[in-house]
Structures are given as C-alpha cells and as structure tokens.
XYZ file of C-alpha atoms in Angstrom:
652
model
C 52.554 -24.428 -67.494
C 55.170 -22.041 -68.873
C 58.053 -23.748 -70.695
C 60.781 -22.754 -68.229
C 58.587 -23.418 -65.195
C 58.710 -27.119 -65.994
C 62.423 -27.218 -65.182
C 62.021 -25.629 -61.741
C 61.509 -27.560 -58.506
C 57.796 -27.081 -57.642
C 58.267 -27.041 -53.849
C 61.885 -26.154 -53.041
C 63.223 -26.196 -49.482
C 66.602 -25.581 -47.807
C 67.215 -29.348 -47.714
C 66.726 -29.632 -51.477
C 68.975 -26.622 -52.148
C 71.682 -28.105 -49.900
C 71.374 -31.420 -51.764
C 71.732 -29.654 -55.114
C 74.972 -28.072 -53.928
C 76.249 -31.429 -52.615
C 75.447 -33.172 -55.896
C 77.169 -30.433 -57.901
C 80.304 -30.523 -55.740
C 80.444 -34.340 -55.974
C 80.260 -34.263 -59.774
C 82.979 -31.594 -59.926
C 85.199 -33.634 -57.571
C 84.813 -36.797 -59.676
C 85.592 -35.000 -62.952
C 88.544 -33.184 -61.389
C 89.917 -36.394 -59.878
C 89.701 -38.345 -63.154
C 91.364 -35.470 -64.989
C 94.112 -34.902 -62.438
C 95.059 -38.590 -62.245
C 94.632 -39.008 -66.038
C 92.169 -41.875 -65.688
C 89.725 -41.030 -68.478
C 91.401 -43.407 -70.941
C 91.606 -46.198 -68.354
C 87.943 -45.690 -67.455
C 86.898 -45.907 -71.109
C 89.060 -48.921 -72.040
C 88.690 -51.047 -68.921
C 85.199 -50.267 -67.651
C 82.845 -48.227 -69.842
C 83.403 -50.343 -72.969
C 84.014 -53.694 -71.252
C 81.994 -56.768 -72.153
C 83.596 -58.908 -69.400
C 80.768 -60.218 -67.222
C 82.957 -59.868 -64.118
C 83.626 -56.155 -64.612
C 79.984 -55.541 -65.518
C 78.991 -57.341 -62.317
C 81.297 -55.079 -60.299
C 79.813 -51.978 -61.959
C 76.316 -53.195 -61.046
C 77.554 -53.772 -57.483
C 79.003 -50.270 -57.113
C 75.839 -48.741 -58.588
C 73.656 -50.776 -56.214
C 75.666 -49.603 -53.203
C 75.362 -46.006 -54.401
C 71.596 -46.386 -54.763
C 71.425 -48.076 -51.342
C 72.763 -44.916 -49.743
C 70.559 -42.705 -51.942
C 67.435 -44.596 -50.859
C 68.719 -44.874 -47.292
C 68.904 -41.092 -46.932
C 65.248 -40.914 -47.989
C 64.362 -43.518 -45.354
C 66.204 -41.622 -42.615
C 64.406 -38.408 -43.538
C 61.024 -40.144 -43.373
C 61.749 -41.686 -39.992
C 63.116 -38.375 -38.706
C 59.964 -36.555 -39.848
C 57.656 -38.994 -38.036
C 59.874 -39.472 -34.972
C 57.889 -36.912 -32.991
C 54.304 -35.656 -33.336
C 53.569 -32.580 -35.441
C 57.139 -32.357 -36.724
C 57.957 -29.690 -39.312
C 61.255 -31.059 -40.648
C 59.598 -31.822 -44.010
C 56.620 -30.310 -45.766
C 53.814 -32.608 -46.900
C 54.805 -32.423 -50.589
C 58.471 -33.079 -49.848
C 57.502 -36.079 -47.706
C 55.364 -37.440 -50.562
C 58.309 -37.140 -52.928
C 60.658 -38.848 -50.481
C 58.529 -41.936 -49.851
C 57.952 -42.210 -53.606
C 61.624 -42.024 -54.543
C 62.631 -44.256 -51.610
C 60.468 -47.106 -52.887
C 61.499 -46.766 -56.527
C 65.217 -46.396 -55.777
C 65.331 -49.324 -53.355
C 63.311 -51.776 -55.467
C 64.208 -50.863 -59.059
C 67.641 -49.299 -58.793
C 69.187 -50.886 -55.675
C 67.807 -54.392 -55.135
C 67.530 -55.265 -58.835
C 71.069 -54.016 -59.469
C 72.417 -55.994 -56.506
C 70.962 -59.315 -57.648
C 72.043 -58.738 -61.260
C 75.534 -57.816 -59.994
C 75.966 -61.168 -58.286
C 74.332 -63.075 -61.156
C 76.688 -61.391 -63.608
C 79.806 -62.185 -61.659
C 78.975 -65.643 -60.346
C 76.712 -67.525 -62.779
C 79.156 -67.873 -65.734
C 81.830 -69.051 -63.268
C 79.453 -71.531 -61.620
C 78.549 -73.140 -64.943
C 82.106 -73.170 -66.303
C 81.467 -70.617 -69.071
C 83.865 -68.019 -70.468
C 81.242 -65.246 -70.475
C 77.517 -64.749 -70.952
C 75.812 -65.694 -74.206
C 75.592 -62.089 -75.480
C 78.459 -60.070 -73.957
C 77.750 -56.818 -75.795
C 74.067 -56.998 -74.875
C 75.199 -57.421 -71.264
C 77.113 -54.146 -71.492
C 74.065 -52.406 -72.994
C 71.845 -53.828 -70.235
C 74.031 -52.275 -67.564
C 74.225 -48.870 -69.187
C 70.462 -48.734 -69.795
C 69.919 -49.568 -66.120
C 72.469 -46.917 -65.092
C 71.057 -44.213 -67.365
C 67.542 -44.974 -66.127
C 68.770 -44.575 -62.545
C 70.542 -41.312 -63.338
C 67.492 -39.944 -65.175
C 65.293 -40.753 -62.182
C 67.691 -39.116 -59.740
C 67.969 -36.054 -61.977
C 64.340 -35.296 -61.054
C 65.612 -34.308 -57.630
C 67.289 -31.189 -59.031
C 65.454 -30.484 -62.311
C 61.671 -30.450 -62.507
C 60.870 -32.146 -59.197
C 60.563 -35.745 -58.040
C 57.440 -37.908 -58.494
C 55.060 -37.818 -55.543
C 52.309 -40.362 -56.324
C 53.916 -43.263 -54.412
C 56.226 -45.955 -55.757
C 53.144 -47.709 -57.179
C 52.107 -44.452 -58.924
C 48.381 -45.230 -58.879
C 46.118 -43.399 -61.289
C 44.272 -41.011 -61.203
C 46.697 -39.600 -58.597
C 49.551 -40.031 -61.112
C 47.595 -38.326 -63.883
C 48.132 -34.755 -65.032
C 45.206 -33.452 -62.994
C 46.656 -34.404 -59.602
C 50.388 -34.603 -60.458
C 50.972 -31.467 -62.484
C 54.776 -31.401 -62.330
C 57.004 -33.544 -64.552
C 57.947 -35.820 -61.635
C 55.691 -38.667 -62.759
C 57.059 -38.327 -66.320
C 60.481 -39.071 -64.839
C 58.993 -42.107 -63.088
C 57.437 -43.509 -66.262
C 60.447 -42.989 -68.524
C 63.328 -43.755 -66.150
C 61.819 -47.074 -65.085
C 61.018 -47.835 -68.734
C 64.636 -47.351 -69.823
C 66.001 -49.338 -66.889
C 63.359 -52.046 -67.403
C 64.396 -52.569 -71.034
C 67.926 -53.266 -69.771
C 66.575 -55.723 -67.185
C 64.519 -57.546 -69.808
C 67.662 -57.907 -71.953
C 69.456 -59.337 -68.919
C 66.692 -61.908 -68.477
C 66.985 -63.113 -72.071
C 70.784 -63.125 -71.870
C 71.020 -65.256 -68.738
C 68.385 -67.761 -69.827
C 70.413 -68.352 -73.000
C 73.661 -68.490 -71.005
C 72.440 -71.032 -68.461
C 70.619 -73.255 -70.947
C 73.321 -73.269 -73.644
C 76.728 -72.629 -72.070
C 77.041 -75.067 -69.160
C 80.230 -77.071 -68.781
C 80.279 -80.674 -70.069
C 78.529 -82.980 -67.610
C 76.539 -80.206 -65.912
C 72.938 -81.275 -66.457
C 70.146 -79.075 -65.142
C 69.945 -81.155 -61.974
C 73.665 -80.714 -61.360
C 73.604 -76.933 -61.463
C 74.527 -75.077 -58.258
C 71.504 -73.713 -56.417
C 72.381 -70.075 -57.080
C 72.429 -70.791 -60.812
C 69.031 -72.493 -60.494
C 67.665 -69.437 -58.714
C 69.131 -67.192 -61.445
C 67.491 -69.277 -64.192
C 64.052 -69.169 -62.570
C 64.407 -65.475 -61.716
C 65.240 -64.576 -65.307
C 62.297 -66.618 -66.579
C 60.056 -64.533 -64.304
C 61.729 -61.362 -65.635
C 60.984 -62.345 -69.236
C 57.306 -62.978 -68.434
C 56.711 -60.093 -65.983
C 58.678 -57.134 -67.306
C 56.829 -56.829 -70.640
C 53.669 -56.161 -68.596
C 55.417 -53.272 -66.835
C 56.757 -52.028 -70.181
C 53.238 -51.872 -71.617
C 51.794 -50.240 -68.474
C 54.510 -47.569 -68.421
C 54.018 -46.884 -72.141
C 50.274 -46.444 -71.600
C 50.872 -44.203 -68.563
C 53.342 -42.103 -70.553
C 50.806 -41.669 -73.368
C 48.150 -40.615 -70.854
C 50.437 -37.924 -69.475
C 52.096 -36.697 -72.684
C 49.467 -37.229 -75.372
C 46.164 -37.079 -73.507
C 45.117 -40.674 -74.090
C 42.632 -42.142 -71.607
C 43.864 -45.584 -70.608
C 43.862 -44.873 -66.867
C 41.602 -41.821 -66.524
C 38.296 -41.952 -64.650
C 36.422 -40.546 -67.661
C 36.193 -40.967 -71.438
C 36.383 -44.746 -71.286
C 39.479 -44.955 -69.089
C 39.876 -47.323 -66.150
C 42.133 -46.393 -63.239
C 42.001 -49.950 -61.855
C 43.621 -51.163 -65.084
C 46.870 -49.558 -63.890
C 46.601 -51.284 -60.501
C 46.122 -54.655 -62.187
C 48.917 -54.214 -64.718
C 51.302 -52.832 -62.098
C 50.796 -55.719 -59.678
C 50.806 -58.389 -62.404
C 54.416 -57.245 -62.668
C 54.830 -56.086 -59.076
C 54.231 -59.294 -57.196
C 56.455 -61.475 -59.410
C 58.999 -58.663 -58.921
C 59.059 -59.532 -55.200
C 60.165 -63.049 -56.142
C 62.615 -61.715 -58.736
C 64.312 -60.197 -55.686
C 63.783 -63.052 -53.221
C 64.689 -66.115 -55.314
C 68.323 -65.102 -55.978
C 68.594 -64.419 -52.244
C 67.370 -67.966 -51.589
C 70.045 -69.166 -54.007
C 72.749 -67.223 -52.129
C 71.717 -68.706 -48.787
C 71.698 -72.149 -50.413
C 75.364 -71.631 -51.329
C 76.494 -70.112 -48.021
C 74.740 -72.414 -45.533
C 76.203 -75.689 -46.904
C 79.664 -74.103 -47.144
C 79.785 -73.073 -43.491
C 77.726 -75.979 -42.114
C 80.208 -78.328 -43.832
C 77.310 -80.373 -45.204
C 75.776 -80.800 -48.624
C 72.468 -78.982 -49.126
C 69.546 -81.005 -47.764
C 66.807 -81.787 -50.291
C 68.326 -80.509 -53.547
C 65.385 -81.666 -55.697
C 62.766 -80.279 -53.328
C 64.622 -76.947 -53.290
C 64.461 -76.791 -57.085
C 60.811 -77.867 -57.127
C 59.853 -75.274 -54.505
C 61.506 -72.483 -56.514
C 59.641 -73.550 -59.659
C 56.370 -73.646 -57.704
C 57.022 -70.208 -56.185
C 57.687 -68.775 -59.655
C 54.375 -70.158 -60.958
C 52.291 -69.084 -57.965
C 53.857 -65.601 -58.021
C 51.714 -64.787 -61.074
C 48.467 -65.786 -59.324
C 48.462 -63.560 -56.242
C 48.553 -59.978 -57.560
C 44.971 -59.079 -56.536
C 45.831 -59.376 -52.830
C 47.401 -55.925 -53.212
C 43.949 -54.387 -53.550
C 41.585 -56.582 -51.541
C 39.768 -53.450 -50.334
C 39.066 -52.010 -53.796
C 35.730 -53.746 -54.362
C 36.258 -56.791 -56.587
C 33.949 -58.978 -54.482
C 34.100 -61.842 -51.991
C 34.645 -64.648 -54.534
C 37.630 -63.017 -56.209
C 39.101 -62.050 -52.839
C 38.705 -65.631 -51.578
C 40.477 -67.122 -54.602
C 43.444 -64.792 -54.276
C 43.508 -65.202 -50.518
C 43.915 -68.970 -50.979
C 46.636 -68.551 -53.625
C 48.460 -66.095 -51.358
C 48.546 -68.552 -48.481
C 49.488 -71.406 -50.837
C 52.715 -69.666 -51.827
C 53.848 -69.925 -48.196
C 54.092 -73.725 -48.576
C 57.072 -73.940 -50.983
C 58.733 -71.098 -49.055
C 58.321 -73.120 -45.855
C 59.913 -76.121 -47.577
C 63.018 -74.066 -48.239
C 63.191 -72.833 -44.619
C 63.105 -76.422 -43.335
C 65.666 -77.550 -45.917
C 68.106 -74.916 -44.642
C 67.393 -75.936 -41.039
C 68.004 -79.605 -41.871
C 71.254 -78.620 -43.612
C 72.347 -76.886 -40.413
C 71.268 -79.813 -38.210
C 74.345 -81.752 -37.034
C 76.538 -79.557 -39.233
C 79.953 -78.354 -38.140
C 78.887 -74.733 -38.266
C 81.507 -72.041 -38.738
C 80.288 -68.551 -37.842
C 81.539 -66.179 -40.525
C 79.988 -62.899 -41.653
C 78.077 -64.524 -44.569
C 76.844 -67.238 -42.203
C 75.697 -64.654 -39.633
C 73.479 -62.994 -42.229
C 72.159 -66.396 -43.297
C 71.303 -67.371 -39.723
C 69.819 -63.934 -38.969
C 67.690 -64.181 -42.086
C 65.813 -67.285 -40.908
C 63.873 -65.902 -37.892
C 63.387 -62.334 -39.167
C 62.206 -63.452 -42.605
C 59.869 -66.001 -41.018
C 58.236 -63.238 -38.956
C 57.882 -61.108 -42.080
C 56.431 -64.035 -43.994
C 53.903 -65.012 -41.313
C 52.607 -61.434 -41.151
C 52.246 -61.654 -44.918
C 49.915 -64.619 -44.483
C 47.910 -62.447 -42.049
C 47.661 -59.755 -44.723
C 46.695 -62.450 -47.223
C 43.452 -63.141 -45.326
C 41.145 -60.808 -47.204
C 38.732 -60.210 -44.307
C 41.573 -59.305 -41.925
C 43.188 -57.154 -44.610
C 40.397 -54.612 -44.184
C 41.973 -53.876 -40.778
C 45.650 -54.103 -41.795
C 45.392 -52.440 -45.207
C 47.234 -49.161 -45.716
C 48.605 -49.110 -42.164
C 52.154 -49.237 -40.821
C 51.553 -52.958 -40.187
C 51.938 -53.499 -43.923
C 55.112 -51.392 -44.019
C 56.588 -53.545 -41.240
C 55.655 -56.777 -43.037
C 57.131 -55.694 -46.348
C 60.420 -54.501 -44.881
C 60.819 -57.583 -42.662
C 60.578 -59.666 -45.840
C 62.721 -57.510 -48.128
C 65.519 -56.533 -45.718
C 66.428 -60.046 -44.475
C 65.313 -61.630 -47.744
C 67.232 -59.300 -50.051
C 69.539 -56.880 -48.216
C 70.934 -59.512 -45.819
C 71.447 -61.873 -48.756
C 73.131 -59.262 -50.905
C 75.566 -58.269 -48.137
C 76.191 -61.947 -47.380
C 76.759 -62.715 -51.073
C 78.955 -59.656 -51.547
C 81.106 -60.667 -48.553
C 81.201 -64.317 -49.649
C 82.267 -63.622 -53.247
C 84.350 -60.513 -52.469
C 87.644 -62.506 -52.453
C 86.835 -63.814 -55.927
C 85.992 -60.307 -57.151
C 88.927 -58.389 -55.676
C 91.530 -60.869 -54.413
C 91.239 -60.052 -50.693
C 88.712 -60.626 -47.918
C 86.628 -58.084 -46.054
C 87.541 -57.759 -42.378
C 85.584 -60.305 -40.339
C 85.514 -58.322 -37.092
C 84.148 -55.165 -38.715
C 81.745 -57.340 -40.724
C 80.314 -58.920 -37.567
C 79.817 -55.525 -35.931
C 78.071 -54.451 -39.128
C 75.725 -57.432 -38.961
C 74.621 -56.675 -35.409
C 73.959 -53.027 -36.227
C 71.947 -53.961 -39.333
C 70.051 -56.870 -37.755
C 69.320 -54.971 -34.539
C 68.418 -51.816 -36.450
C 66.038 -53.765 -38.689
C 64.161 -55.251 -35.724
C 64.018 -51.973 -33.812
C 62.966 -49.975 -36.875
C 60.091 -52.200 -37.962
C 58.737 -54.228 -35.030
C 57.165 -51.077 -33.456
C 55.324 -50.479 -36.738
C 53.270 -53.625 -36.131
C 51.926 -52.034 -32.949
C 51.349 -48.549 -34.361
C 49.751 -50.078 -37.448
C 47.337 -52.154 -35.399
C 46.610 -48.993 -33.393
C 45.552 -47.327 -36.636
C 48.548 -45.364 -37.904
C 48.154 -45.052 -41.667
C 51.149 -45.348 -43.928
C 52.265 -42.257 -45.858
C 51.121 -39.874 -43.089
C 53.701 -37.118 -42.856
C 52.554 -35.997 -39.390
C 50.189 -36.947 -36.553
C 48.945 -35.474 -33.296
C 50.347 -36.325 -29.876
C 46.931 -37.624 -28.793
C 47.223 -40.621 -31.143
C 49.938 -42.211 -28.976
C 52.035 -43.113 -32.031
C 55.002 -41.022 -30.862
C 56.849 -43.664 -28.802
C 56.668 -46.276 -31.583
C 57.844 -43.851 -34.246
C 60.736 -42.677 -32.081
C 61.842 -46.308 -31.615
C 61.626 -46.781 -35.385
C 63.809 -43.718 -35.909
C 66.430 -45.068 -33.488
C 66.370 -48.376 -35.382
C 66.844 -46.518 -38.665
C 69.902 -44.822 -37.183
C 71.248 -48.296 -36.285
C 70.738 -49.396 -39.886
C 72.521 -46.273 -41.101
C 75.453 -47.012 -38.779
C 75.636 -50.538 -40.204
C 75.757 -49.289 -43.787
C 78.444 -46.750 -42.881
C 80.452 -49.624 -41.386
C 80.209 -51.465 -44.716
C 81.913 -48.502 -46.401
C 84.553 -48.378 -43.672
C 85.127 -52.129 -44.008
C 85.731 -51.776 -47.748
C 88.177 -48.926 -47.120
C 89.971 -50.713 -44.262
C 90.205 -54.058 -46.075
C 91.398 -52.445 -49.303
C 94.285 -50.892 -47.401
C 95.221 -53.593 -44.897
C 93.782 -57.008 -45.874
C 96.168 -59.764 -46.931
C 96.363 -60.547 -50.643
C 97.787 -63.985 -49.934
C 94.508 -65.821 -49.352
C 94.662 -68.513 -52.036
C 91.918 -69.225 -54.533
C 89.507 -70.914 -52.094
C 89.584 -69.058 -48.753
C 86.178 -70.363 -47.572
C 86.819 -74.047 -48.447
C 83.782 -73.763 -50.713
C 81.913 -76.284 -52.833
C 80.988 -74.893 -56.264
C 82.861 -74.276 -59.478
C 83.612 -70.541 -59.205
C 86.200 -71.331 -56.506
C 88.115 -73.629 -58.860
C 89.644 -70.734 -60.783
C 92.184 -68.135 -59.729
C 92.116 -64.960 -57.624
C 91.781 -62.600 -59.391
C 89.817 -64.406 -62.097
C 91.533 -64.293 -65.541
C 89.605 -62.670 -68.374
C 88.944 -66.139 -69.844
C 87.690 -67.548 -66.473
C 88.987 -71.106 -67.011
C 92.069 -72.020 -69.044
C 90.493 -75.432 -69.662
C 86.737 -76.015 -69.684
C 85.899 -78.003 -66.519
C 84.353 -81.484 -66.586
C 81.498 -81.709 -64.067
C 79.886 -84.728 -62.410
C 77.809 -83.262 -59.535
C 76.162 -80.098 -58.222
C 79.211 -79.622 -55.961
C 81.877 -80.247 -58.574
C 84.700 -78.402 -56.837
C 84.001 -80.146 -53.505
C 84.184 -83.504 -55.304
C 87.498 -82.526 -56.845
C 88.915 -81.701 -53.395
C 87.455 -84.582 -51.402
C 86.903 -87.385 -53.922
C 89.764 -86.836 -56.373
C 87.569 -85.956 -59.367
C 89.645 -84.206 -62.062
C 87.944 -81.026 -63.178
C 90.431 -79.937 -65.847
C 91.500 -82.479 -68.458
C 93.508 -82.121 -71.638
C 95.961 -79.538 -72.991
C 95.547 -75.783 -73.232
C 93.818 -74.568 -76.390
C 93.487 -71.145 -77.984
C 90.554 -69.226 -76.468
C 88.183 -66.997 -78.431
C 86.949 -63.868 -76.603
C 84.667 -60.933 -77.571
C 85.964 -57.409 -78.211
C 85.039 -54.435 -76.074
C 82.619 -51.937 -77.593
C 81.692 -48.325 -76.938
C 78.457 -48.564 -78.919
C 76.261 -49.728 -75.987
C 77.387 -46.735 -73.915
C 76.688 -44.328 -76.780
C 73.261 -45.883 -77.308
C 72.462 -45.609 -73.586
C 73.321 -41.883 -73.637
C 70.913 -41.473 -76.550
C 68.252 -43.279 -74.486
C 68.981 -40.895 -71.593
C 68.579 -37.865 -73.869
C 65.393 -39.379 -75.336
C 63.964 -39.916 -71.850
C 64.862 -36.403 -70.693
C 63.398 -34.897 -73.860
C 60.120 -36.793 -73.416
C 59.893 -35.763 -69.749
C 59.826 -32.117 -70.824
C 58.093 -32.615 -74.212
C 61.151 -31.464 -76.179
C 59.940 -33.154 -79.350
C 62.739 -32.206 -81.760
C 65.409 -33.450 -79.326
C 63.382 -36.623 -78.739
C 63.118 -37.366 -82.473
C 66.844 -36.750 -83.078
C 67.865 -39.020 -80.187
C 65.449 -41.745 -81.309
C 66.966 -41.619 -84.804
C 70.367 -41.951 -83.115
C 69.222 -45.097 -81.286
C 68.101 -46.694 -84.566
C 71.373 -45.623 -86.206
C 73.300 -47.477 -83.486
C 71.159 -50.581 -84.081
C 71.794 -50.352 -87.825
C 75.543 -49.940 -87.235
C 75.600 -53.082 -85.123
C 73.610 -55.020 -87.730
C 76.253 -54.374 -90.398
C 79.308 -54.477 -88.140
C 81.759 -57.346 -88.612
C 83.383 -57.993 -85.252
C 84.749 -61.490 -84.776
C 86.448 -60.898 -81.426
C 90.018 -61.912 -80.679
C 91.977 -64.995 -79.626
C 94.168 -65.629 -76.579
C 97.094 -67.778 -77.645
C 98.257 -70.906 -75.839
C 101.504 -69.093 -74.934
C 99.564 -66.284 -73.211
C 97.420 -68.804 -71.339
C 100.476 -70.754 -70.174
C 102.132 -67.553 -68.979
C 99.045 -66.452 -67.029
C 98.589 -69.900 -65.476
C 102.247 -70.100 -64.499
C 102.042 -66.694 -62.806
C 98.876 -67.458 -60.881
C 99.092 -71.205 -60.224
C 96.316 -72.180 -57.848
C 93.333 -74.466 -57.959
C 93.080 -74.927 -61.715
C 96.713 -76.017 -61.910
C 96.267 -78.454 -59.026
C 93.129 -80.050 -60.465
C 94.546 -80.868 -63.882
C-alpha cells in the first residue's frame, strides 16, 4: 500500500464525509468558545491537571456520555439499515465498520468509563477518605483512557475504522483480510485505554484496603464499595491477558509475527481464548458495580436496610471467581469436543446461582418496604424483570447443545443487550441521577427523568424482544441486508422503532441536564434523598478535602445510624489537612502515548521512537521529582465549614 493511501478512508460515502465535516465544525466551535470566553487557563488549572478524585470522576462521566451518543449513532444506523429488506442506506463494508465500532465504543469507552466515573466520585467518600491512594496515577489513568478513546474515534476520519467485529477474531483481523489500518487502531487504542484501566484497578484496591475510615472493617463497607473492590480485583487479573493479546495481535500486523495466523505455527483460536479469558470477566467488571449501585438505591427508597448483607458479599465474590471459568461458552461451536463443552456449560449455569441470590435479596429488601418511587428507584425496579429475562436467555445459550441453534443469530444479540442495558445502562443512569446532587449541588428534574425512564425501558424492550423471534427464525447477526422472503422485515422494523425510543430517552437526558442546570433549586441540603451511607454526610458541593474531620464508623450504614441512632460520626477538633498538588505531567505523558499509538498505526517509526523516549523521560522526571503536596490550614477549614454548615457540622 502506498504511504499516503494508508491515511485515506478505504470506502468513503456521503455519510462519512458529512460526519467529517460535523466533527471538524465541532472542534472549531469548542476551540473558538474556549478562546472567546478565555477559559484555557481555567481548563488547565481546574480540570486537565487536577488530581481531585471528584473532578476526575466528573470528567469520566462526561466522556462516558459523549461515547454513549457516539455508540448510539452507530446503533441507530445499524437498525435503520436492517429496518426494511434489501436496504441500501449503508454499504456492506460501512455496516461492518459500524457494528465493530459500536461494540468497542459501548463496552470499552462508554460502559467502562461510566463505572469508573461513579467509582472515582463515590468510593473515597463512602470510605471516609480524602482522595484515592495514588491521586496523580488517577489523573494519568483518565487521560490514557481518554486518549485511547480519541485515537479509536480518529479512525473514522483518517485511515478507516476497524471492520473485523468488536471481538476482532483472527484470521479476519489479520493483514490478509483486513488490509486497512482500521484494526491497527483497534489494537493500539484499546491497549492505551486498557493500561489506564489497569492502573485504576491497582489504585482502587490500594485505596479501599488501606484508606478506610476508623471502624470501617471490610464487613462494614457499603455495598457499592464492596462491588468496586471486587471489580478492581477482576480488572487486575483480567486486563493483563488483554494487554498480552493486543500486543501479540499488534506484532502480527506490524512485524509479521505468526501468533494468530493459520500458517507457520500460528493458531487463530489462541486469540479467541485470550480474548474471552478477558472478555467474560469484563462482563462482570461492568455488571458488579451496577449491582452495587442497585444495592445502594433500593434500601434508600424502600426505607429498609439491605436484606442479606453477607450473602450479597459472598455472591459477588463467587461471581468474580466463576467469571474466569466460563470463557469457552463463547465458542461452543468451534470444535473443542463434548467433554469440554459440558464442563463449561455447567460452569455457565452455575454462575446464575449467585446472581439469583442477589435478585432475591433485592426483592426481600423491597418486601414490606415503604417504597418511594423516584427516578433512581424506577430504573432499579425496571432492571429486575428485564435483566432476569436477559439472564434466563443466557442460561439457554449456556446449554452447549442448544447453542448450535442459537449461536451467531439475533437471539444472542437480544440476550446480550437485555443483560447489558438494564444491568449497566439503567444502573449508570440511576447512579448518575442518585449522586448528581452530590456532584453538582442540585437535583435533576424528576418529571423529565421519569419520562426518560419510560422511553428507555420501553425502547429497550421493543428494540430487542423481536430479535428473539427473528433469531430463532434464523436471522444471523452481522447481516447487513436480507431478502423480503425471509420474513424478518416486521421484526427488524419493530427493533428500529424501539431504537428510536431509546434515542429519544437519551436526548431527554441531555435536555434534563440543561433544564435542571438552569432552573433546579440549589437549596436542597446535603442529604436530599434521606440516604444511608457516608458520602451523604459531607457538604454539597463536596469540599476539596471531602471531610473536615475523619469520620468514625460503626456499621455499613454509618450515616443512617448517625441520623436515627445518635451515633457521632465526627469527633475531635479540626486539624491541618495534607493534600496532593495538581500536575500536568500525566496529561503530557498521555499525549505522548496518543502520538505513539498514531505513529504505530501508520508505521511511522521515527515518530514512534521519539514519542516512546518522551514517555520514558516523563517517568524519569516523576522518579526524581520532589513534590510533597500542600496543607490546608485549620483557619481555612473553619471558614469553609462555617460557610457551608450542613451534615458534618450537625454530626460533630
């Protein structure tokens, strides 16, 4: 391939050209706006260089919402293409690129960012910490994730997007069948983002194990913190497998190695095994924090303590262990034999048991509760039946003999989305709405939020239930068109209408943020939900130091005890607080990683070497840097507390 040909889109279309123009105009508008309002300095000081876990959490949240709409547009285009038989809206190659980028964006760059956003903001507050264990590493983790996401999305306008599916199976993802640089983008963008995620896993394990408030034993941690701990343990064990697989895939494509080729000693099934050794635990990396969110919301609005705390913890631990023993069910039909299939079929069905325990624990929490229907509670209640349907169809897919019928059909697409949407998207919107007052000091509008729920819940059911029928009728996934004689048309049209309902719901989320920002009351107190855990014991907005006095904890619902049983959370006088300094080095290093990734995508070796040297120079600079942070004086603390008053003052 000629040097300059690599930078061109292999299969351009009017839609892609229009998107290029839209992206260019958006970038120009952002730069012009920041310049006109003179916000570059503010952006650098307060956000780009921040090491405050709360601001980093908000940046993850905004990025996740951006990626949600990026992946949502892909989904709408797919459903529009298949809405009617023999449609010509998209060409086959463009359709392949869209379903590939949709999967990667939604799993890696949207869902992962959403859960890390809420973990970043909430976990240190729930355990009574001032920040995470490694604040600067937290900043670097975000910027590596962000640069990985931007590098992946750059493929849309330079060089072409990957088209081998979000699983990127070899040999399809090899140079022979994927000649453009799209798969290079896949390998390197996910690698860069994955390094940031792995750092996050290490950071939060250290934070939760070493920085809990006095009295908070492991069995007194809030359930969301438990879910975060187990999730990050899975991250630390699973993501290195993906890192190695991506490195091997990159070497196959750039240097002609033969790890995953079908000749010269390579083994294409090695990629499938390595990918799903990471890929199935990844499902639980997404689901477990969602379970933790529901375990916070349901007790709050049922006005009851969570039923079966110990069994909830035990079930999460069991899920995390079993998640590493089910990966082969993703390729039951690839010829590994009846014995192997039977073993993994049993392990797949076994993982439904601890999940079922959690469902019943939530139902028992609701039983005889004084239920208050709020937006977070609506998503929690809607999650239960829809997720159960998705989970039961997963058990059907887990039966290896039956999987020969279901495999690679729209039935599987319906199952996966009816697990991920209620299990992750519902939870993330519920968690965002629930903790929004703590993040921004005002509440999202309840009426608009309830309309949003019904659009999203109804759209989800209408979009994916018909796929069960078309899948059982034989419609294969990834088909970009079909004939009218198949009879799939009616089901695909219903799915398209459901997708439009989902789109309307997501647009309403944006409108709700806009409307609430302008009109919502700022006088809501520090605990507008009458909640139970420690993050609600500090002020709105949360001070940079989180708690003026480190709380003293005696239960898993420490704040509830302080309100109802008179337990004093904050004892003793104010003391000087040590805090970390902001740093621009993580951002600079992430830009070097971005340049390194881009250079490797296009085999620009000199640029790659220079940027790699720059990365090591940043590491060396940090190794010799003497940065001892700064101190907040007692006088400053007293002034802040006097201005804000609130729960911490009342509980002293």
